[in-house]
Short mmCIF file of C-alpha atoms in Angstrom, two decimals:
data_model
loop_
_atom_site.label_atom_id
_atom_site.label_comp_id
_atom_site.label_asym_id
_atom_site.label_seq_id
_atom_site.Cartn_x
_atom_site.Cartn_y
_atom_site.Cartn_z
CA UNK A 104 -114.02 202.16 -14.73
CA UNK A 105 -112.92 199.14 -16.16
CA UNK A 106 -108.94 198.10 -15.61
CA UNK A 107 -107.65 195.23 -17.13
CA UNK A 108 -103.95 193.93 -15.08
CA UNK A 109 -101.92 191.62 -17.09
CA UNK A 110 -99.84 189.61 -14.82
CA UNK A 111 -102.41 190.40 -12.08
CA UNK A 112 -101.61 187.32 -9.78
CA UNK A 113 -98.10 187.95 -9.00
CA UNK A 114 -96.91 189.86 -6.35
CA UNK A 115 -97.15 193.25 -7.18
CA UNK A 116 -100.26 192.22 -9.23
CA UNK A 117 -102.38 190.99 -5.92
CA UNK A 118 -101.50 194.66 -4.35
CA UNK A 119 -102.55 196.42 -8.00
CA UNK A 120 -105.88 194.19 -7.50
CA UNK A 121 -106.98 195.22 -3.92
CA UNK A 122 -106.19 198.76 -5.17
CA UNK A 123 -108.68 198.96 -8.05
CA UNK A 124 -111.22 196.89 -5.66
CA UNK A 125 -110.62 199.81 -3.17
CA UNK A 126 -111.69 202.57 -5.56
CA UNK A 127 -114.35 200.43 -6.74
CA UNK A 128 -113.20 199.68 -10.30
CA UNK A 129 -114.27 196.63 -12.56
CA UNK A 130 -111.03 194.33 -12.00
CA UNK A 131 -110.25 191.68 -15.51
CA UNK A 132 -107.07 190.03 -14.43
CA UNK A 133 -104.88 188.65 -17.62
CA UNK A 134 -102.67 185.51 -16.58
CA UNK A 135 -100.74 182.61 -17.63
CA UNK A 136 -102.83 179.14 -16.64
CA UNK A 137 -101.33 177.46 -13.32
CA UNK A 138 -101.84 176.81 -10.37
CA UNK A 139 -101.09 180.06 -8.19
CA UNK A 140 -103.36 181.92 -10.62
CA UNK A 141 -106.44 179.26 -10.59
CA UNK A 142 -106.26 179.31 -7.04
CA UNK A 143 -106.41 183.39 -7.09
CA UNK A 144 -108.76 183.34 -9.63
CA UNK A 145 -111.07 181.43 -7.50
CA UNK A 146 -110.23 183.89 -4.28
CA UNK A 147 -110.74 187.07 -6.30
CA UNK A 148 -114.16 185.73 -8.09
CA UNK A 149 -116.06 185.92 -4.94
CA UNK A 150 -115.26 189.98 -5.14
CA UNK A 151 -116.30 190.11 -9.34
CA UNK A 152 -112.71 190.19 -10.55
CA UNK A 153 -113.05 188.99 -13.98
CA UNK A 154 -109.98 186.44 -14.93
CA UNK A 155 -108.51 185.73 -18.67
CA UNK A 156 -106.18 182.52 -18.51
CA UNK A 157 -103.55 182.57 -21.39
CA UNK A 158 -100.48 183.42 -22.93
CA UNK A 159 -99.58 187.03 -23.78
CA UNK A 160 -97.54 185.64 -26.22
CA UNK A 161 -100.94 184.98 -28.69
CA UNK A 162 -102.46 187.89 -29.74
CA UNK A 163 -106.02 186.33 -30.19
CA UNK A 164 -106.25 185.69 -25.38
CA UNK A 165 -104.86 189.22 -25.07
CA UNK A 166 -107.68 190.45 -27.03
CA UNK A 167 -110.15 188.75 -25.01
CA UNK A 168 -108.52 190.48 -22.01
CA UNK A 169 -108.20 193.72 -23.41
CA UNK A 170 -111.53 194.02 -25.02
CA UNK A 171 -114.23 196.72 -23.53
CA UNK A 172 -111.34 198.24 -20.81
CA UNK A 173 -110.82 201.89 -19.80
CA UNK A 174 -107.02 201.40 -18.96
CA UNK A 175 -104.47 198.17 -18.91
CA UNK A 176 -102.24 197.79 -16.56
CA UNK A 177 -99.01 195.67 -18.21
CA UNK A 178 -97.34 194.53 -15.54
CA UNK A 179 -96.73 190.93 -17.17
CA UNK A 180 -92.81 190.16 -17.76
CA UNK A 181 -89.78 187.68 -17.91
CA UNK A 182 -87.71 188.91 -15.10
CA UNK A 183 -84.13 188.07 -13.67
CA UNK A 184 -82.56 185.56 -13.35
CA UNK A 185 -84.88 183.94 -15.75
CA UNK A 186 -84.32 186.42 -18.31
CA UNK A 187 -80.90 185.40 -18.31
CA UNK A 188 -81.48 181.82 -18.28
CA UNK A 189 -83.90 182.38 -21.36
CA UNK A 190 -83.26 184.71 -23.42
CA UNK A 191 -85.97 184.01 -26.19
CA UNK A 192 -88.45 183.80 -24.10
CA UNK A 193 -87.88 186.61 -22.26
CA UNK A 194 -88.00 189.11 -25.47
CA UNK A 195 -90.95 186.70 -26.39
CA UNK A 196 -92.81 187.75 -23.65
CA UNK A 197 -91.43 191.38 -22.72
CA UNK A 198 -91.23 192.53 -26.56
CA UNK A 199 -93.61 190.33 -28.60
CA UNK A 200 -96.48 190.40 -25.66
CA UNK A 201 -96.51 194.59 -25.70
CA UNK A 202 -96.91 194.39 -29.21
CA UNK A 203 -99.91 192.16 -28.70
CA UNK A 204 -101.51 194.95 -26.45
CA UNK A 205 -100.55 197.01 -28.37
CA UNK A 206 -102.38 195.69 -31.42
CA UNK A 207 -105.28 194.53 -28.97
CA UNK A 208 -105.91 198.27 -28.04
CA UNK A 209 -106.03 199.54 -31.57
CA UNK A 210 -108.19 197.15 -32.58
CA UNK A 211 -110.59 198.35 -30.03
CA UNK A 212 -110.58 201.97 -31.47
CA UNK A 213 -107.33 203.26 -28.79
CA UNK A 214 -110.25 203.70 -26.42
CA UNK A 215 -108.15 202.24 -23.82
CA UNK A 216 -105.07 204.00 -22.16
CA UNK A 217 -101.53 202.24 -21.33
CA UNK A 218 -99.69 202.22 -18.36
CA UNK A 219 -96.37 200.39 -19.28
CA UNK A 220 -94.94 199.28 -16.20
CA UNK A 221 -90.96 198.95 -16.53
CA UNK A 222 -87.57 199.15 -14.77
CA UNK A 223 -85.14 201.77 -13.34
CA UNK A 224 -82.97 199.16 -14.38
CA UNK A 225 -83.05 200.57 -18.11
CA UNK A 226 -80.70 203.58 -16.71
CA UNK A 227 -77.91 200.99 -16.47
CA UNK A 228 -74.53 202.27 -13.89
CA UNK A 229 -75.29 205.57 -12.66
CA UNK A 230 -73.24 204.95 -9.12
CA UNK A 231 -70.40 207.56 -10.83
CA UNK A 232 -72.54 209.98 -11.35
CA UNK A 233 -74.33 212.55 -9.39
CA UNK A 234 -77.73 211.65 -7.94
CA UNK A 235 -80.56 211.70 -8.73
CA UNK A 236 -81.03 209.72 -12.04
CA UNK A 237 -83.74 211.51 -14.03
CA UNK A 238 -86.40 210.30 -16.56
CA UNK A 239 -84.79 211.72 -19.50
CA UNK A 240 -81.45 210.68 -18.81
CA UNK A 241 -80.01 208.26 -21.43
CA UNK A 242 -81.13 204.57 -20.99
CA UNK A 243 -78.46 201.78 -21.02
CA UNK A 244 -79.10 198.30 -22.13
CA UNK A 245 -77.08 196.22 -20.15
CA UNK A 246 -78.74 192.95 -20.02
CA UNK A 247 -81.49 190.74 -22.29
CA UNK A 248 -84.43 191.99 -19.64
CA UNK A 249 -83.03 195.87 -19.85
CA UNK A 250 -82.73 195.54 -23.34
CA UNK A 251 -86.39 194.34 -23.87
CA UNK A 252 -87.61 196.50 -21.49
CA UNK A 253 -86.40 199.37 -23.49
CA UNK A 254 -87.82 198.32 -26.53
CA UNK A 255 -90.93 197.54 -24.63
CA UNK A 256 -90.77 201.30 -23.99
CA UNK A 257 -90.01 202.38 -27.98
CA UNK A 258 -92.87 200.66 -29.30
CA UNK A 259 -95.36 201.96 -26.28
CA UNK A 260 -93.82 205.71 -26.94
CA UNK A 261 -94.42 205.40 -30.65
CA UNK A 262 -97.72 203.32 -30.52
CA UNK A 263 -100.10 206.67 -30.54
CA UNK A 264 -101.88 205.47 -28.01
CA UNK A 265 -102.48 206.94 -24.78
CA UNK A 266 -100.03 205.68 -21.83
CA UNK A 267 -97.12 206.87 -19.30
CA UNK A 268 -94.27 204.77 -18.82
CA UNK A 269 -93.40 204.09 -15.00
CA UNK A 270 -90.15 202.78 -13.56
CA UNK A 271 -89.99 201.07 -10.74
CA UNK A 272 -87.06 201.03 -8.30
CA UNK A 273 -86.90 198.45 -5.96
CA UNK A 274 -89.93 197.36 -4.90
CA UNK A 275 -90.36 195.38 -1.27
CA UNK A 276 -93.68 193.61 -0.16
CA UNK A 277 -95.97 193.76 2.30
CA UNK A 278 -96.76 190.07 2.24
CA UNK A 279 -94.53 187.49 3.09
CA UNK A 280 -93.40 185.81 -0.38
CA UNK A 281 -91.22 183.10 0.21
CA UNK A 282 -90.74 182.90 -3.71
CA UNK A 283 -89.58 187.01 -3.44
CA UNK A 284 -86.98 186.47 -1.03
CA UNK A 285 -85.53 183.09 -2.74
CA UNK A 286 -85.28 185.65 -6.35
CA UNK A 287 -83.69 188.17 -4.03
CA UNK A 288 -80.64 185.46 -2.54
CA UNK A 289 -80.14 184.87 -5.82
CA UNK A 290 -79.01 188.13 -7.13
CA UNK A 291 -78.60 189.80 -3.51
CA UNK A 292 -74.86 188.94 -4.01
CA UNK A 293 -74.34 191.03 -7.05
CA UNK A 294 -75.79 193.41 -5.07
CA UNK A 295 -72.32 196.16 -4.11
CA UNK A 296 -72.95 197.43 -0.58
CA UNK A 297 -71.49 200.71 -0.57
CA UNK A 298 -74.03 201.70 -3.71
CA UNK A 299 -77.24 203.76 -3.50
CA UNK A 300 -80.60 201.68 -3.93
CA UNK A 301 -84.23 203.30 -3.41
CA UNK A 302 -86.98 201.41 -2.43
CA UNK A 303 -90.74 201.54 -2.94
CA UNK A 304 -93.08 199.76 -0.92
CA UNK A 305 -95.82 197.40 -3.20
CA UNK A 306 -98.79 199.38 -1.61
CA UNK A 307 -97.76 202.68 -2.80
CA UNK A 308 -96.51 201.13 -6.12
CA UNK A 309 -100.21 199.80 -6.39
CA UNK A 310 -101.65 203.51 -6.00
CA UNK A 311 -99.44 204.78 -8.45
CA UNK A 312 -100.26 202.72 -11.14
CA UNK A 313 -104.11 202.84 -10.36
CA UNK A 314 -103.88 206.32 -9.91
CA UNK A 315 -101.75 206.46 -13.01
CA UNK A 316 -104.63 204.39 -15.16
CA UNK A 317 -107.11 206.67 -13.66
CA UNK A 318 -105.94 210.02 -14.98
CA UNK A 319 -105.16 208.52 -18.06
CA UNK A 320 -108.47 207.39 -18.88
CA UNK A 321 -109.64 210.36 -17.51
CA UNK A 322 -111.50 208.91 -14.79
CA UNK A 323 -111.00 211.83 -12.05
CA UNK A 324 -112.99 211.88 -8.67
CA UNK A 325 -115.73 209.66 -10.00
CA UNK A 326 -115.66 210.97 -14.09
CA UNK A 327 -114.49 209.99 -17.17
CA UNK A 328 -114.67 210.99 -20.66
CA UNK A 329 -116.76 210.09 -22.92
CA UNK A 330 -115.19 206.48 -24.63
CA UNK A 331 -111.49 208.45 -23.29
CA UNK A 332 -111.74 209.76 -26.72
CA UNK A 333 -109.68 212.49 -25.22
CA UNK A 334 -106.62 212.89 -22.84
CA UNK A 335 -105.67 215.54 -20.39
CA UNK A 336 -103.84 213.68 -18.17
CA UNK A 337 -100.32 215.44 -17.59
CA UNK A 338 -99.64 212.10 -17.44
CA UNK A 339 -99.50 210.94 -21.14
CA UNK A 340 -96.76 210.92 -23.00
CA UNK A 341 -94.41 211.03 -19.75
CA UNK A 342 -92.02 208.67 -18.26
CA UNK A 343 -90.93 208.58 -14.71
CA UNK A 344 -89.59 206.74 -11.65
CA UNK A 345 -91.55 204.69 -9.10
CA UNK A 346 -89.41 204.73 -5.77
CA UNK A 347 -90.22 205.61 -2.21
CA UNK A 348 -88.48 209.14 -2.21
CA UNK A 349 -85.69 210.44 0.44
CA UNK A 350 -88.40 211.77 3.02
CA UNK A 351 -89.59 208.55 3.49
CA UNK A 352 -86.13 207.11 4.18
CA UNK A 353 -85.98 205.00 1.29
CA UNK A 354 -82.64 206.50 -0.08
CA UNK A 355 -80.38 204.23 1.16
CA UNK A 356 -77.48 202.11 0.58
CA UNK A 357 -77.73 198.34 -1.26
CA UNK A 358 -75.75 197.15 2.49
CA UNK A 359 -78.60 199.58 4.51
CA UNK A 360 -81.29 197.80 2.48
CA UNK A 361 -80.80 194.28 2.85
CA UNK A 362 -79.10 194.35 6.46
CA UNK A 363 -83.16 195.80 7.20
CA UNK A 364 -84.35 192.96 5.44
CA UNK A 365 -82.43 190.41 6.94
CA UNK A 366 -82.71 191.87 10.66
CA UNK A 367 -86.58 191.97 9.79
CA UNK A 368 -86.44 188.13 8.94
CA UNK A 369 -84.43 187.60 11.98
CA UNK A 370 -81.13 186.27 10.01
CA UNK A 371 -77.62 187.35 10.71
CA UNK A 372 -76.14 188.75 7.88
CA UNK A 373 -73.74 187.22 5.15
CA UNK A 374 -69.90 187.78 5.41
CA UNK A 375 -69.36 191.34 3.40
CA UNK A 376 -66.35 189.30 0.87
CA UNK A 377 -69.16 187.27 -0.42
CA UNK A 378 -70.52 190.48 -1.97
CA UNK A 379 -69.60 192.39 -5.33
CA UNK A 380 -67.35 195.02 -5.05
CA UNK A 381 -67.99 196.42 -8.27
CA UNK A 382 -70.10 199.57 -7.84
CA UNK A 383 -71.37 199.45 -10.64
CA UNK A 384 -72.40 195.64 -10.55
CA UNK A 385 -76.37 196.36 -9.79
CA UNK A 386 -78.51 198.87 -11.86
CA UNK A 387 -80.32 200.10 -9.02
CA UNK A 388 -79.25 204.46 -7.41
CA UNK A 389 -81.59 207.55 -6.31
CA UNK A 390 -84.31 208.76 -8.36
CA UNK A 391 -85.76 212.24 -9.16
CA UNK A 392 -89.26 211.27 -8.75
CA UNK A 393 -90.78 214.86 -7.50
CA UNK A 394 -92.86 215.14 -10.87
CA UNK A 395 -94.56 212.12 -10.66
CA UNK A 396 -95.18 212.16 -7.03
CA UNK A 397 -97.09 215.99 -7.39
CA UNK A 398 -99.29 214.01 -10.26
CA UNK A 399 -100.04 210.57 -8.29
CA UNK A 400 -99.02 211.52 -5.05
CA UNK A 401 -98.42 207.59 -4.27
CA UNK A 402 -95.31 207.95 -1.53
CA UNK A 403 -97.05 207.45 1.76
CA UNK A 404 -95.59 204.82 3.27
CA UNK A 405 -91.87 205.17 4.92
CA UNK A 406 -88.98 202.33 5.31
CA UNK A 407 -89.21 201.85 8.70
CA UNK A 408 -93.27 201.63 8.44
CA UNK A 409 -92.15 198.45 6.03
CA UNK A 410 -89.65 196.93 8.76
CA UNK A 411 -92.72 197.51 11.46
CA UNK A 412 -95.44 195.58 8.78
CA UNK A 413 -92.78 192.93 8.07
CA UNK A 414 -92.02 192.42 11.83
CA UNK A 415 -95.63 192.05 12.88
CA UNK A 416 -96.31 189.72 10.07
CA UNK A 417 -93.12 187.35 10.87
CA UNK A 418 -93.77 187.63 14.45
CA UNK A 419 -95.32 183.60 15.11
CA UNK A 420 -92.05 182.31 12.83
CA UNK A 421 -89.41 183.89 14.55
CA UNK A 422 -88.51 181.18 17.37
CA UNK A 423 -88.16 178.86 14.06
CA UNK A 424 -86.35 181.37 12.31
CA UNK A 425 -83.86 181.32 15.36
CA UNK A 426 -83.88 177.72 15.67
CA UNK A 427 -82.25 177.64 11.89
CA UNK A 428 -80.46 180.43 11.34
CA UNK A 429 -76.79 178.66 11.42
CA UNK A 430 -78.15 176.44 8.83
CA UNK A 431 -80.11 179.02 6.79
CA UNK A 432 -77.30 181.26 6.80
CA UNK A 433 -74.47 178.48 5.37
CA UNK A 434 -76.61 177.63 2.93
CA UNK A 435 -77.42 181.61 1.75
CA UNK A 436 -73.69 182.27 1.27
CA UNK A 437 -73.12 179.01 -0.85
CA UNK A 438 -75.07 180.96 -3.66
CA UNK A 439 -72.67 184.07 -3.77
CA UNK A 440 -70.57 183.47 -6.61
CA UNK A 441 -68.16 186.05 -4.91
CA UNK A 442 -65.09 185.73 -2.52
CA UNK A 443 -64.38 181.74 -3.22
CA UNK A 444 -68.33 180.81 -2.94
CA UNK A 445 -69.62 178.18 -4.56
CA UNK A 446 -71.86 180.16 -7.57
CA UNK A 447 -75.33 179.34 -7.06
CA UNK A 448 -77.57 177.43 -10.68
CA UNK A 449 -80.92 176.83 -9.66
#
């Protein structure tokens, strides 16, 4: 079948790509013009992925991109701290752009199926409240990208079109991103220790969603129907979470979490003052995701598998790592805005 990814050449995107290549799908990739994605776009080529430079912003490139596809994958989206930092152009992007798919799909005759990729972060605080957070709880808009996420949402739920809406919790790679870990420092901080977090490895968020666009469009063990005139996916129509689940030890604690990380990178870890104590100062908690797990059946890889990838991969930069951890670690808690730190602007 044919998948269209819209920001396919960022991180989670790259994982979403091998996926589809994997299960032998046609791959069009949908990204803004730069450097990072000309250089992908010329790695990916060699293996027939198909990639649309432009701006989701203008309805006319998402059309090209959307054009003749089975499923889209909307992954595309202004994201903290940015969001923050722009406002406008984050509901430009996260609002205006999944009306432009939107529109881009119904112009096609709804022949396509939508798998809106957005947040556990729409939930808001949940730390007061029992565990786990369900998919029909009550969102809570706490910030511009929540708020435009949940809009995002509205329109995709009212849209007639065929789609699930997937949460994700938080989501660590198997790659080493130096641009992931510089956006985690800088809300890491804001992060309270003592609150629940779940994490989801970027592999097994990359089978959900292709497994998710799959069922959708109707394209089961090899099948689909017939222009996926029809849907009878248990999928459509639903929302749920994307997060690792408790038997794969990725119920944890925010302090659990990034103490892994940072023992994985070979770092010592920042004084506790320098984090939030406010435990309800990160949307992030434990997720009911037993639903969408019996329908995708995505969780299949385990913390501690991530902490054994991530050591093998950092393995030839560790003595540097050790060489500059005194300096690496003054300069990480100058950007906690907590305990007398000096608040990090980039």
């Amino acid at each position: 079948m044919k998948i269209a990814i819209t920001g396919g050449y960022g991180n989670i995107g790259i994982s979403v790509i091998e996926e589809c290549l994997r299960r032998g799908h046609k791959v069009t990739v949908f990204d803004l013009d730069g450097d990072r994605s000309r250089k992908f776009a010329r790695r990916y080529s060699k293996k027939n992925v198909r990639t649309v430079l432009g701006d989701i912003r203008k309805y006319s490139d998402v059309h090209g991109a959307v054009a003749g596809q089975d499923a889209v994958i909307h992954l595309a989206a202004i994201l903290p701290p940015l969001s923050d930092r722009n406002p406008g152009l984050c509901r430009e992007v996260n609002v205006s752009g999944i009306e432009n798919i939107l529109k881009a799909i119904k112009a096609e005759g709804n022949t396509a199926a939508l798998v809106e990729v957005s947040s556990a972060s729409v939930m808001g605080p949940t730390q007061t409240q029992a565990p786990p957070v369900r998919p029909d709880d009550l969102v809570a808009a706490t910030d511009t990208y929540s708020t435009t996420k949940i809009e995002a949402e509205r329109l995709v739920e009212e849209s007639g079109i065929r789609h699930c809406i997937l949460r994700l919790a938080a989501v660590l790679p198997t790659n080493i991103y130096i641009k992931y870990f510089l956006n985690m420092i800088k809300v890491m901080f804001d992060m309270p220790l003592s609150a629940r977090c779940e994490i989801v490895l970027d592999i097994d968020v990359a089978h959900a969603l292709v497994s998710a666009a799959e069922s959708l469009a109707g394209s089961l063990q090899g099948g689909y129907l017939q222009g996926g005139a029809l849907c009878g996916s248990a999928l459509c129509g639903r929302r749920g979470f994307i997060a690792g689940g408790g038997n794969q030890g990725c119920q944890l604690t925010n302090g659990a979490m990034l103490r892994a990380v940072f023992a994985q990178v070979g770092l010592p870890f920042p004084r506790e003052e320098l984090f939030t104590h406010d435990i309800n100062g990160y949307y992030l908690d434990w997720y009911d995701t037993e639903e969408i797990q019996s329908l995708l059946k995505y969780q299949n890889h385990s913390f501690a598998q991530w902490k054994g990838i991530i050591e093998q991969k950092l393995g030839p930069y560790r003595p540097l790592i050790t060489l500059l951890n005194r300096p690496i670690l003054k300069w990480l808690e100058k950007q906690s805005r907590h305990g007398g730190a000096r608040s990090f602007h980039p």
